mmCIF file of C-alpha atoms in Angstrom:
data_model
loop_
_atom_site.group_PDB
_atom_site.id
_atom_site.type_symbol
_atom_site.label_atom_id
_atom_site.label_comp_id
_atom_site.label_asym_id
_atom_site.label_seq_id
_atom_site.Cartn_x
_atom_site.Cartn_y
_atom_site.Cartn_z
ATOM 1 C CA GLY H 13 94.463 85.032 99.959
ATOM 2 C CA PRO H 14 94.461 81.183 100.711
ATOM 3 C CA ALA H 15 91.079 79.843 102.443
ATOM 4 C CA LEU H 16 91.400 77.679 105.505
ATOM 5 C CA LEU H 17 90.604 74.115 106.058
ATOM 6 C CA PHE H 18 88.025 73.139 108.453
ATOM 7 C CA ALA H 19 85.917 70.510 109.972
ATOM 8 C CA LYS H 20 82.109 70.016 110.735
ATOM 9 C CA THR H 21 82.093 68.078 113.834
ATOM 10 C CA SER H 22 79.374 66.001 115.610
ATOM 11 C CA GLN H 23 79.037 64.434 118.812
ATOM 12 C CA GLY H 24 80.436 61.096 119.249
ATOM 13 C CA LYS H 25 82.479 61.117 116.194
ATOM 14 C CA GLU H 26 85.749 61.820 115.634
ATOM 15 C CA GLU H 27 85.916 63.974 112.554
ATOM 16 C CA GLY H 28 83.357 65.149 110.314
ATOM 17 C CA ARG H 29 83.504 66.585 106.760
ATOM 18 C CA ARG H 30 86.124 68.848 105.953
ATOM 19 C CA PHE H 31 85.857 71.748 103.992
ATOM 20 C CA TYR H 32 87.378 75.395 102.706
ATOM 21 C CA ALA H 33 85.914 78.914 103.884
ATOM 22 C CA CYS H 34 87.311 82.094 103.971
ATOM 23 C CA SER H 35 90.146 82.984 106.551
ATOM 24 C CA ALA H 36 89.570 86.372 107.180
ATOM 25 C CA CYS H 37 85.846 86.839 107.121
ATOM 26 C CA ARG H 38 83.615 84.109 109.740
ATOM 27 C CA ASP H 39 80.435 85.221 108.370
ATOM 28 C CA ARG H 40 79.030 84.009 105.081
ATOM 29 C CA LYS H 41 77.643 87.144 104.404
ATOM 30 C CA ASP H 42 80.622 88.939 104.227
ATOM 31 C CA CYS H 43 82.548 86.296 102.186
ATOM 32 C CA ASN H 44 80.431 83.495 100.978
ATOM 33 C CA PHE H 45 83.406 81.231 99.919
ATOM 34 C CA PHE H 46 82.564 77.382 100.886
ATOM 35 C CA GLN H 47 84.050 74.560 99.480
ATOM 36 C CA TRP H 48 83.891 71.100 100.534
ATOM 37 C CA GLU H 49 87.822 69.420 100.604
ATOM 38 C CA ASP H 50 86.359 66.492 98.421
ATOM 39 C CA GLU H 51 84.715 68.744 95.894
ATOM 40 C CA LYS H 52 85.596 68.881 91.914
ATOM 41 C CA VAL H 53 84.661 72.317 90.984
ATOM 42 C CA SER H 54 83.764 73.023 87.676
ATOM 43 C CA GLU H 55 85.673 75.263 84.795
ATOM 44 C CA THR H 56 82.477 77.521 84.941
ATOM 45 C CA ARG H 57 82.358 78.050 88.822
ATOM 46 C CA LEU H 58 86.250 78.785 88.922
ATOM 47 C CA ALA H 59 86.003 81.252 85.965
ATOM 48 C CA ALA H 60 82.833 82.746 87.897
ATOM 49 C CA ARG H 61 84.803 82.930 91.020
ATOM 50 C CA GLU H 62 88.064 84.703 89.179
ATOM 51 C CA GLU H 63 85.547 87.253 87.940
ATOM 52 C CA TYR H 64 83.812 87.917 91.276
ATOM 53 C CA ASN H 65 87.501 88.591 92.986
ATOM 54 C CA ARG H 66 88.444 90.970 89.911
ATOM 55 C CA ASN H 67 85.197 92.940 90.415
ATOM 56 C CA HIS H 68 85.802 93.301 94.233
ATOM 57 C CA GLN H 69 89.722 94.634 94.040
ATOM 58 C CA PRO H 70 90.441 97.958 95.348
ATOM 59 C CA PRO H 71 90.308 100.922 92.757
ATOM 60 C CA PHE H 72 94.000 101.522 92.884
ATOM 61 C CA THR H 73 96.858 99.619 93.241
ATOM 62 C CA HIS H 74 99.338 100.522 95.956
ATOM 63 C CA ARG H 75 101.855 102.078 93.766
ATOM 64 C CA GLN H 76 99.143 104.251 92.393
ATOM 65 C CA ASN H 77 98.308 105.321 95.901
ATOM 66 C CA VAL H 78 101.474 106.218 96.849
ATOM 67 C CA GLU H 79 101.796 108.646 93.615
ATOM 68 C CA ARG H 80 98.334 109.906 94.801
ATOM 69 C CA TYR H 81 99.283 111.200 97.891
ATOM 70 C CA LYS H 82 102.570 113.036 96.390
ATOM 71 C CA SER H 83 100.086 114.803 94.218
ATOM 72 C CA PHE H 84 97.918 115.400 97.178
ATOM 73 C CA VAL H 85 99.752 116.581 99.419
ATOM 74 C CA LEU H 86 101.013 119.205 97.299
ATOM 75 C CA LEU H 87 97.489 120.922 96.428
ATOM 76 C CA PRO H 88 96.228 123.900 98.887
ATOM 77 C CA LEU H 89 94.616 123.039 101.874
ATOM 78 C CA SER H 90 91.199 124.400 100.252
ATOM 79 C CA LYS H 91 91.466 121.868 97.253
ATOM 80 C CA ARG H 92 92.270 118.603 99.819
ATOM 81 C CA ARG H 93 88.829 116.558 100.289
ATOM 82 C CA PHE H 94 88.429 113.462 101.624
ATOM 83 C CA CYS H 95 85.201 110.906 100.641
ATOM 84 C CA GLN H 96 83.793 109.507 103.535
ATOM 85 C CA LYS H 97 81.516 107.293 101.875
ATOM 86 C CA CYS H 98 84.597 105.574 99.748
ATOM 87 C CA GLN H 99 87.146 106.422 102.280
ATOM 88 C CA GLN H 100 89.238 107.869 99.870
ATOM 89 C CA LEU H 101 91.617 111.066 99.391
ATOM 90 C CA LEU H 102 90.272 112.750 96.488
ATOM 91 C CA LEU H 103 92.101 114.829 93.969
ATOM 92 C CA PRO H 104 90.134 117.913 92.507
ATOM 93 C CA ALA H 105 89.374 115.679 88.985
ATOM 94 C CA GLU H 106 87.806 113.169 90.916
ATOM 95 C CA TRP H 107 85.108 115.738 92.565
ATOM 96 C CA GLU H 108 82.223 115.306 89.942
ATOM 97 C CA GLU H 109 82.332 111.735 90.196
ATOM 98 C CA HIS H 110 82.006 111.691 93.989
ATOM 99 C CA SER H 111 79.376 114.941 94.160
ATOM 100 C CA ASP H 112 76.565 112.991 96.135
ATOM 101 C CA HIS H 113 78.589 111.966 98.456
ATOM 102 C CA GLN H 114 79.774 113.274 101.969
ATOM 103 C CA PHE H 115 83.256 114.912 102.098
ATOM 104 C CA LEU H 116 85.745 116.099 104.680
ATOM 105 C CA CYS H 117 87.534 119.192 103.423
ATOM 106 C CA ASP H 118 90.453 120.908 104.036
ATOM 107 C CA ILE H 119 92.552 117.834 105.262
ATOM 108 C CA THR H 120 95.504 119.020 107.462
ATOM 109 C CA THR H 121 98.917 117.645 107.328
ATOM 110 C CA THR H 122 98.430 116.361 111.200
ATOM 111 C CA GLN H 123 95.130 114.342 109.848
ATOM 112 C CA LEU H 124 97.150 112.493 106.957
ATOM 113 C CA LYS H 125 100.048 111.313 109.851
ATOM 114 C CA SER H 126 96.669 109.962 111.577
ATOM 115 C CA PRO H 127 94.903 108.039 109.159
ATOM 116 C CA SER H 128 93.449 105.616 111.851
ATOM 117 C CA GLN H 129 91.334 108.913 113.093
ATOM 118 C CA LEU H 130 90.788 110.020 109.388
ATOM 119 C CA LEU H 131 89.344 106.287 108.401
ATOM 120 C CA TYR H 132 86.211 104.698 109.600
ATOM 121 C CA PRO H 133 87.212 101.861 112.094
ATOM 122 C CA LEU H 134 85.979 98.496 110.582
ATOM 123 C CA GLU H 135 84.189 97.227 113.714
ATOM 124 C CA ASN H 136 82.499 94.115 112.303
ATOM 125 C CA LYS H 137 83.317 91.558 115.039
ATOM 126 C CA LYS H 138 83.445 88.575 112.510
ATOM 127 C CA THR H 139 85.453 90.269 109.796
ATOM 128 C CA ASN H 140 87.875 93.025 110.648
ATOM 129 C CA ALA H 141 87.117 94.239 114.866
ATOM 130 C CA GLN H 142 89.255 97.093 114.172
ATOM 131 C CA TYR H 143 89.759 98.588 117.811
ATOM 132 C CA LEU H 144 92.340 100.970 118.321
ATOM 133 C CA PHE H 145 94.495 101.762 121.496
ATOM 134 C CA ALA H 146 93.727 104.363 122.960
ATOM 135 C CA ASP H 147 96.828 107.056 123.412
ATOM 136 C CA ARG H 148 97.307 105.730 126.951
ATOM 137 C CA SER H 149 97.956 102.120 126.016
ATOM 138 C CA CYS H 150 99.768 103.098 122.755
ATOM 139 C CA GLN H 151 101.991 105.889 124.593
ATOM 140 C CA PHE H 152 102.776 102.979 127.366
ATOM 141 C CA LEU H 153 104.184 100.417 125.131
ATOM 142 C CA LEU H 154 105.858 102.931 122.437
ATOM 143 C CA ASN H 155 108.008 103.665 125.637
ATOM 144 C CA LEU H 156 108.189 100.213 126.801
ATOM 145 C CA LEU H 157 109.852 99.420 123.463
ATOM 146 C CA ILE H 158 112.226 102.369 123.397
ATOM 147 C CA ASN H 159 113.249 101.671 127.352
ATOM 148 C CA LEU H 160 113.770 97.903 125.876
ATOM 149 C CA GLY H 161 116.304 99.187 123.302
ATOM 150 C CA PHE H 162 114.142 97.978 120.240
ATOM 151 C CA ARG H 163 114.717 100.105 117.322
ATOM 152 C CA ARG H 164 112.348 98.358 114.788
ATOM 153 C CA VAL H 165 108.738 97.333 115.042
ATOM 154 C CA LEU H 166 106.667 95.042 112.971
ATOM 155 C CA SER H 167 103.333 95.780 113.654
ATOM 156 C CA VAL H 168 100.954 93.003 112.667
ATOM 157 C CA GLY H 169 97.350 94.922 112.949
ATOM 158 C CA THR H 170 98.122 97.798 115.057
ATOM 159 C CA PRO H 171 97.997 100.589 113.032
ATOM 160 C CA ARG H 172 97.692 103.636 115.829
ATOM 161 C CA LEU H 173 101.040 102.315 117.039
ATOM 162 C CA HIS H 174 102.812 102.219 113.758
ATOM 163 C CA GLU H 175 101.189 106.076 113.138
ATOM 164 C CA MET H 176 102.744 107.017 116.293
ATOM 165 C CA ILE H 177 105.935 105.582 115.490
ATOM 166 C CA GLN H 178 105.863 107.205 112.363
ATOM 167 C CA SER H 179 104.519 110.658 113.588
ATOM 168 C CA ARG H 180 107.283 110.765 116.497
ATOM 169 C CA ALA H 181 110.211 109.952 113.289
ATOM 170 C CA SER H 182 108.786 112.975 111.320
ATOM 171 C CA GLN H 183 109.050 115.483 114.040
ATOM 172 C CA GLU H 184 112.081 114.499 116.070
ATOM 173 C CA GLU H 185 115.406 113.959 114.434
ATOM 174 C CA GLU H 186 116.952 111.979 117.552
ATOM 175 C CA PHE H 187 113.958 109.633 117.177
ATOM 176 C CA SER H 188 115.315 106.371 115.884
ATOM 177 C CA VAL H 189 112.507 103.919 115.677
ATOM 178 C CA ARG H 190 111.025 102.791 112.763
ATOM 179 C CA SER H 191 107.709 100.551 111.934
ATOM 180 C CA LEU H 192 106.667 98.430 109.262
ATOM 181 C CA LEU H 193 102.757 97.777 109.350
ATOM 182 C CA LEU H 194 101.189 94.780 107.995
ATOM 183 C CA ASP H 195 97.326 95.015 108.172
ATOM 184 C CA ILE H 196 94.447 93.537 106.186
ATOM 185 C CA ASP H 197 93.165 96.830 105.263
ATOM 186 C CA PHE H 198 94.038 98.151 101.946
ATOM 187 C CA ARG H 199 92.940 101.633 102.885
ATOM 188 C CA TYR H 200 96.134 102.512 104.880
ATOM 189 C CA SER H 201 98.092 101.892 101.193
ATOM 190 C CA GLN H 202 96.686 105.771 100.357
ATOM 191 C CA PHE H 203 98.740 107.225 103.493
ATOM 192 C CA TYR H 204 101.794 104.949 103.530
ATOM 193 C CA THR H 205 104.794 103.671 100.891
ATOM 194 C CA GLU H 206 105.470 100.213 99.950
ATOM 195 C CA ASP H 207 108.492 100.255 102.621
ATOM 196 C CA GLU H 208 105.880 101.437 105.589
ATOM 197 C CA PHE H 209 102.723 99.202 105.004
ATOM 198 C CA CYS H 210 102.035 95.803 103.490
ATOM 199 C CA HIS H 211 98.748 94.705 102.520
ATOM 200 C CA TYR H 212 98.980 91.227 104.881
ATOM 201 C CA ASN H 213 96.304 88.599 106.349
ATOM 202 C CA MET H 214 97.488 87.283 109.732
ATOM 203 C CA PHE H 215 95.059 84.414 109.456
ATOM 204 C CA ASN H 216 97.263 82.699 106.719
ATOM 205 C CA HIS H 217 100.535 84.735 106.170
ATOM 206 C CA HIS H 218 99.541 85.865 102.882
ATOM 207 C CA PHE H 219 101.178 88.967 101.620
ATOM 208 C CA PHE H 220 98.838 90.565 99.027
ATOM 209 C CA GLY H 221 101.239 92.297 97.282
ATOM 210 C CA GLY H 222 103.258 88.806 96.458
ATOM 211 C CA GLU H 223 107.380 88.225 96.819
ATOM 212 C CA ALA H 224 107.793 91.943 96.265
ATOM 213 C CA ALA H 225 106.295 92.657 99.816
ATOM 214 C CA ARG H 226 107.260 89.505 101.228
ATOM 215 C CA GLU H 227 110.742 90.917 100.657
ATOM 216 C CA THR H 228 109.946 94.290 102.091
ATOM 217 C CA CYS H 229 109.275 92.540 105.578
ATOM 218 C CA ARG H 230 112.203 90.309 105.233
ATOM 219 C CA LYS H 231 114.742 93.190 104.659
ATOM 220 C CA PHE H 232 113.190 94.877 107.620
ATOM 221 C CA LEU H 233 113.782 91.861 109.727
ATOM 222 C CA TYR H 234 117.100 91.559 108.388
ATOM 223 C CA GLU H 235 118.369 94.942 109.419
ATOM 224 C CA GLU H 236 121.012 95.013 111.998
ATOM 225 C CA ASN H 237 121.571 91.145 111.689
ATOM 226 C CA GLY H 238 118.031 90.807 112.876
ATOM 227 C CA GLU H 239 118.871 92.571 116.318
ATOM 228 C CA ARG H 240 116.789 95.001 117.869
ATOM 229 C CA VAL H 241 113.221 94.226 116.287
ATOM 230 C CA ILE H 242 109.986 93.197 117.776
ATOM 231 C CA MET H 243 106.820 91.937 116.405
ATOM 232 C CA VAL H 244 104.071 93.632 118.038
ATOM 233 C CA THR H 245 100.356 92.411 116.991
ATOM 234 C CA ASP H 246 97.182 93.120 118.176
ATOM 235 C CA PRO H 247 94.613 90.489 116.331
ATOM 236 C CA PRO H 248 90.917 90.498 116.213
ATOM 237 C CA PHE H 249 89.787 88.504 119.460
ATOM 238 C CA GLY H 250 86.987 86.270 117.405
ATOM 239 C CA GLY H 251 90.148 84.784 115.266
ATOM 240 C CA LEU H 252 91.335 81.545 115.377
ATOM 241 C CA VAL H 253 94.207 81.121 117.692
ATOM 242 C CA GLU H 254 95.787 78.210 115.698
ATOM 243 C CA ALA H 255 95.528 80.087 112.362
ATOM 244 C CA LEU H 256 97.132 83.186 114.380
ATOM 245 C CA ALA H 257 99.714 81.060 115.979
ATOM 246 C CA SER H 258 100.668 79.435 112.338
ATOM 247 C CA SER H 259 101.124 83.080 110.963
ATOM 248 C CA PHE H 260 103.281 84.245 113.782
ATOM 249 C CA LYS H 261 105.714 81.104 113.564
ATOM 250 C CA LYS H 262 105.954 81.563 110.136
ATOM 251 C CA LEU H 263 107.010 85.262 110.810
ATOM 252 C CA MET H 264 109.237 84.599 113.411
ATOM 253 C CA ALA H 265 110.927 81.936 111.103
ATOM 254 C CA MET H 266 111.374 84.585 108.464
ATOM 255 C CA TRP H 267 113.700 86.638 111.126
ATOM 256 C CA LYS H 268 115.465 83.188 112.102
ATOM 257 C CA GLU H 269 116.755 83.067 108.490
ATOM 258 C CA THR H 270 119.003 86.251 109.368
ATOM 259 C CA GLU H 271 122.513 85.225 109.090
ATOM 260 C CA GLU H 272 122.957 86.385 112.798
ATOM 261 C CA GLU H 273 124.772 83.344 114.716
ATOM 262 C CA GLY H 274 122.611 82.699 118.003
ATOM 263 C CA HIS H 275 119.299 82.550 116.368
ATOM 264 C CA ASP H 276 118.900 79.098 116.241
ATOM 265 C CA ASN H 277 117.973 78.696 120.203
ATOM 266 C CA LYS H 278 116.270 82.141 120.174
ATOM 267 C CA GLU H 279 112.619 83.374 119.454
ATOM 268 C CA MET H 280 112.001 86.801 117.836
ATOM 269 C CA PRO H 281 111.017 88.993 120.578
ATOM 270 C CA MET H 282 106.944 89.418 120.617
ATOM 271 C CA PHE H 283 104.308 91.090 122.038
ATOM 272 C CA TRP H 284 100.908 89.281 121.205
ATOM 273 C CA ILE H 285 97.828 91.682 122.857
ATOM 274 C CA PHE H 286 94.806 89.429 123.494
ATOM 275 C CA PRO H 287 91.976 88.842 126.348
ATOM 276 C CA TYR H 288 93.449 86.838 129.249
ATOM 277 C CA PHE H 289 91.212 84.380 128.795
ATOM 278 C CA PHE H 290 92.830 82.761 125.855
ATOM 279 C CA GLU H 291 96.096 82.386 127.937
ATOM 280 C CA SER H 292 95.737 78.430 127.628
ATOM 281 C CA ARG H 293 95.359 78.365 123.870
ATOM 282 C CA ILE H 294 98.330 81.031 123.329
ATOM 283 C CA LEU H 295 100.782 78.703 125.886
ATOM 284 C CA ASP H 296 99.912 75.719 124.065
ATOM 285 C CA PHE H 297 101.696 77.193 120.764
ATOM 286 C CA PHE H 298 104.135 79.286 122.543
ATOM 287 C CA PRO H 299 105.291 77.631 125.846
ATOM 288 C CA SER H 300 108.123 80.523 126.538
ATOM 289 C CA PHE H 301 105.095 83.306 126.491
ATOM 290 C CA SER H 302 103.774 84.790 129.890
ATOM 291 C CA MET H 303 100.978 87.045 130.316
ATOM 292 C CA MET H 304 101.405 90.386 132.068
ATOM 293 C CA ASP H 305 98.789 92.603 134.069
ATOM 294 C CA TYR H 306 98.802 95.572 132.243
ATOM 295 C CA GLN H 307 95.427 96.485 131.027
ATOM 296 C CA VAL H 308 95.348 97.304 127.445
ATOM 297 C CA ASP H 309 92.578 99.625 126.553
ATOM 298 C CA TYR H 310 90.827 101.384 123.419
ATOM 299 C CA ASP H 311 89.139 104.302 122.064
ATOM 300 C CA ASN H 312 86.538 102.756 120.001
ATOM 301 C CA HIS H 313 85.396 99.721 122.116
ATOM 302 C CA ALA H 314 82.557 100.426 124.659
ATOM 303 C CA LEU H 315 83.900 97.777 127.613
ATOM 304 C CA TYR H 316 87.552 97.790 127.088
ATOM 305 C CA LYS H 317 88.414 100.787 129.243
ATOM 306 C CA HIS H 318 91.205 101.028 131.873
ATOM 307 C CA GLY H 319 89.731 102.339 134.962
ATOM 308 C CA LYS H 320 86.830 100.511 135.391
ATOM 309 C CA THR H 321 86.260 97.887 138.144
ATOM 310 C CA GLY H 322 85.096 94.255 138.580
ATOM 311 C CA ARG H 323 83.891 92.520 135.306
ATOM 312 C CA ARG H 324 83.708 96.047 133.511
ATOM 313 C CA GLN H 325 87.582 96.450 133.156
ATOM 314 C CA SER H 326 89.397 95.640 129.990
ATOM 315 C CA PRO H 327 90.293 91.733 129.881
ATOM 316 C CA VAL H 328 92.909 92.627 127.168
ATOM 317 C CA ARG H 329 96.617 91.723 128.245
ATOM 318 C CA ILE H 330 100.135 91.480 126.816
ATOM 319 C CA PHE H 331 101.478 88.124 126.189
ATOM 320 C CA THR H 332 105.379 88.118 125.628
ATOM 321 C CA ASN H 333 108.296 85.829 125.665
ATOM 322 C CA LEU H 334 110.553 88.469 127.116
ATOM 323 C CA ALA H 335 111.293 87.678 130.797
ATOM 324 C CA PRO H 336 108.584 89.090 132.589
ATOM 325 C CA ASN H 337 110.722 91.222 134.993
ATOM 326 C CA MET H 338 111.853 93.084 132.074
ATOM 327 C CA ILE H 339 108.739 94.784 131.618
ATOM 328 C CA VAL H 340 108.100 97.521 134.172
ATOM 329 C CA LEU H 341 104.462 98.538 134.536
ATOM 330 C CA PRO H 342 103.217 102.089 135.753
ATOM 331 C CA GLU H 343 103.147 102.244 139.368
ATOM 332 C CA GLU H 344 101.219 105.511 139.296
ATOM 333 C CA GLU H 345 98.348 103.214 137.812
ATOM 334 C CA GLY H 346 98.499 100.813 141.056
ATOM 335 C CA TYR H 347 100.844 98.227 139.578
ATOM 336 C CA ARG H 348 103.649 96.936 141.897
ATOM 337 C CA PHE H 349 106.726 94.506 141.550
ATOM 338 C CA CYS H 350 106.323 91.226 143.076
ATOM 339 C CA SER H 351 109.916 90.156 144.611
ATOM 340 C CA VAL H 352 108.639 86.450 144.657
ATOM 341 C CA CYS H 353 107.623 86.052 141.215
ATOM 342 C CA GLN H 354 109.802 88.694 139.822
ATOM 343 C CA ARG H 355 107.203 90.322 137.926
ATOM 344 C CA TYR H 356 104.685 93.553 137.938
ATOM 345 C CA VAL H 357 101.322 92.689 139.056
ATOM 346 C CA SER H 358 98.080 95.036 139.312
ATOM 347 C CA SER H 359 97.191 96.412 142.478
ATOM 348 C CA GLY H 360 94.428 93.426 143.443
ATOM 349 C CA ASN H 361 96.752 90.536 142.429
ATOM 350 C CA GLN H 362 97.872 89.443 145.824
ATOM 351 C CA HIS H 363 100.640 86.626 146.195
ATOM 352 C CA CYS H 364 99.328 83.047 147.139
ATOM 353 C CA GLU H 365 101.561 81.374 149.754
ATOM 354 C CA ILE H 366 100.058 77.818 148.757
ATOM 355 C CA CYS H 367 100.501 78.596 144.884
ATOM 356 C CA ASN H 368 103.446 80.491 145.399
ATOM 357 C CA SER H 369 102.516 82.842 142.266
ATOM 358 C CA CYS H 370 100.238 85.952 142.051
ATOM 359 C CA THR H 371 97.331 84.028 140.635
ATOM 360 C CA SER H 372 94.750 86.806 139.828
ATOM 361 C CA LYS H 373 94.239 87.153 135.913
ATOM 362 C CA ASP H 374 91.422 89.868 135.813
ATOM 363 C CA GLY H 375 92.614 92.166 138.280
ATOM 364 C CA ARG H 376 90.676 91.226 141.319
ATOM 365 C CA GLN H 377 91.918 89.312 144.345
ATOM 366 C CA TRP H 378 91.652 85.556 143.610
ATOM 367 C CA LYS H 379 90.902 83.029 146.589
ATOM 368 C CA HIS H 380 92.857 79.775 147.271
ATOM 369 C CA CYS H 381 90.514 76.708 147.190
ATOM 370 C CA VAL H 382 92.182 73.511 149.163
ATOM 371 C CA LEU H 383 89.756 70.901 147.329
ATOM 372 C CA CYS H 384 91.037 72.499 143.810
ATOM 373 C CA LYS H 385 94.630 73.113 144.718
ATOM 374 C CA LYS H 386 94.291 76.180 143.222
ATOM 375 C CA CYS H 387 93.348 80.189 143.292
ATOM 376 C CA VAL H 388 89.726 80.670 141.710
ATOM 377 C CA LYS H 389 87.531 83.811 141.207
ATOM 378 C CA PRO H 390 86.292 85.448 144.246
ATOM 379 C CA SER H 391 82.598 84.926 142.937
ATOM 380 C CA TRP H 392 83.050 81.151 142.480
ATOM 381 C CA SER H 393 82.559 78.430 145.098
ATOM 382 C CA HIS H 394 83.390 74.947 145.158
ATOM 383 C CA CYS H 395 80.666 72.506 143.896
ATOM 384 C CA ASN H 396 80.803 69.052 145.237
ATOM 385 C CA ASN H 397 78.940 67.629 142.166
ATOM 386 C CA CYS H 398 80.750 69.005 139.537
ATOM 387 C CA ASN H 399 83.940 68.866 141.788
ATOM 388 C CA CYS H 400 85.590 71.964 140.969
ATOM 389 C CA CYS H 401 84.662 75.551 141.600
ATOM 390 C CA THR H 402 82.342 77.351 139.631
ATOM 391 C CA LEU H 403 79.369 80.140 139.797
ATOM 392 C CA GLN H 404 77.031 79.803 142.551
ATOM 393 C CA LYS H 405 74.389 79.760 140.001
ATOM 394 C CA HIS H 406 75.198 77.145 137.936
ATOM 395 C CA SER H 407 73.383 73.532 136.880
ATOM 396 C CA CYS H 408 75.720 70.560 137.290
ATOM 397 C CA GLU H 409 75.362 69.158 134.025
ATOM 398 C CA LYS H 410 79.354 68.291 133.911
ATOM 399 C CA THR H 411 78.685 64.562 135.216
ATOM 400 C CA ASP H 412 76.224 63.986 132.016
ATOM 401 C CA VAL H 413 78.071 65.653 129.087
ATOM 402 C CA GLY H 414 80.890 65.010 127.299
ATOM 403 C CA CYS H 415 83.262 66.354 125.108
ATOM 404 C CA PHE H 416 81.150 67.766 121.829
ATOM 405 C CA VAL H 417 84.162 66.083 119.412
ATOM 406 C CA CYS H 418 83.984 62.478 120.986
ATOM 407 C CA GLY H 419 81.789 62.428 123.669
ATOM 408 C CA LYS H 420 84.001 61.469 126.259
ATOM 409 C CA ALA H 421 84.059 63.107 129.666
ATOM 410 C CA GLY H 422 86.748 64.675 131.360
ATOM 411 C CA HIS H 423 87.638 67.353 128.660
ATOM 412 C CA LYS H 424 86.217 70.173 126.643
ATOM 413 C CA ARG H 425 86.065 70.395 122.824
ATOM 414 C CA SER H 426 88.972 72.760 122.634
ATOM 415 C CA ALA H 427 91.314 70.228 124.466
ATOM 416 C CA CYS H 428 90.041 67.069 122.551
ATOM 417 C CA PRO H 429 92.767 64.675 121.625
ATOM 418 C CA SER H 430 91.152 63.814 118.728
ATOM 419 C CA LEU H 431 91.371 67.121 117.219
ATOM 420 C CA SER H 432 94.713 67.100 115.137
#
């Protein structure tokens, strides 16, 4: 889809030369697209780019994949094969051309209902970062959504939550929650119809299926006049918050277009799952959001696991525009309700009488610094040279190093007023 516009910056200069680069891949090895904003591109280069794009399309369209799936499920178990190299369901006529590849045989209906466990996760941190919810977190999220009364979930980059909803809906007649998955991983089109999955890039709000896919999303949001629908998103943690926020606001605007009166002053309910250290960036774009203490953990991530202590515990949290007192966290996992803050907090998050808030972000008990006039991490202490709390072993460079963009002291690059 469309590229993003970036700027090369250097210290002391307000803004450097601007260029376009791939919105999804931050590593030039994965996508080598680069173009200066003021560059005139020759016809030859444009043609070469079109040719490259044509050659890198998936082997089948979404509609073809849906038809192939229908044929696949009619096969006897002994003839159901999945090519691990091509990450593709195979029909018997295609076995020969994949004969030197590794197969998974006897693919069951249960496996077809859980594609996130059949497909290899794309774990390149700079492109896909496909870390999948652990069953504990997925089950918690689904139960929370049901208890809050939501009946439709726009699952943006949350394939495991989507498949759990799909699986429950196919097994339980009384289960009334539905999900639409928006994801950049086109492999999921092998398992879901065009009403269940849209190929989507959350960094530039691009629907690869064009207006038809956009209309599918719009219809999903419009049902019941836009009521009882929530967006749940779990973006790659290395992604630009600005780009993500822009796309999420466009999805929210799509929801606002519903005819229901009263939407003008409301935001579409949302869960944004992201590490706690991005809190200030998210609140810059969504001031109505607040961060919950619940630790989200992942099956295939070495560090982001629940139950670990100190710096080893998962830093991933839920940011939401719902009232914090509505988000009930499991007491059996040590979460408790703070009557002053009117929200559930982790057991180590003690209420600070001076700040009048439960201030810990990482699950440990934080301490109040009188000089900084705020609570800080327990491992930090006040440095008179830097005039703030920081790690004990640090170099006092703050006094002579300014912002990387404008060179002035007192703020970091991310908060520089020179950046548009």
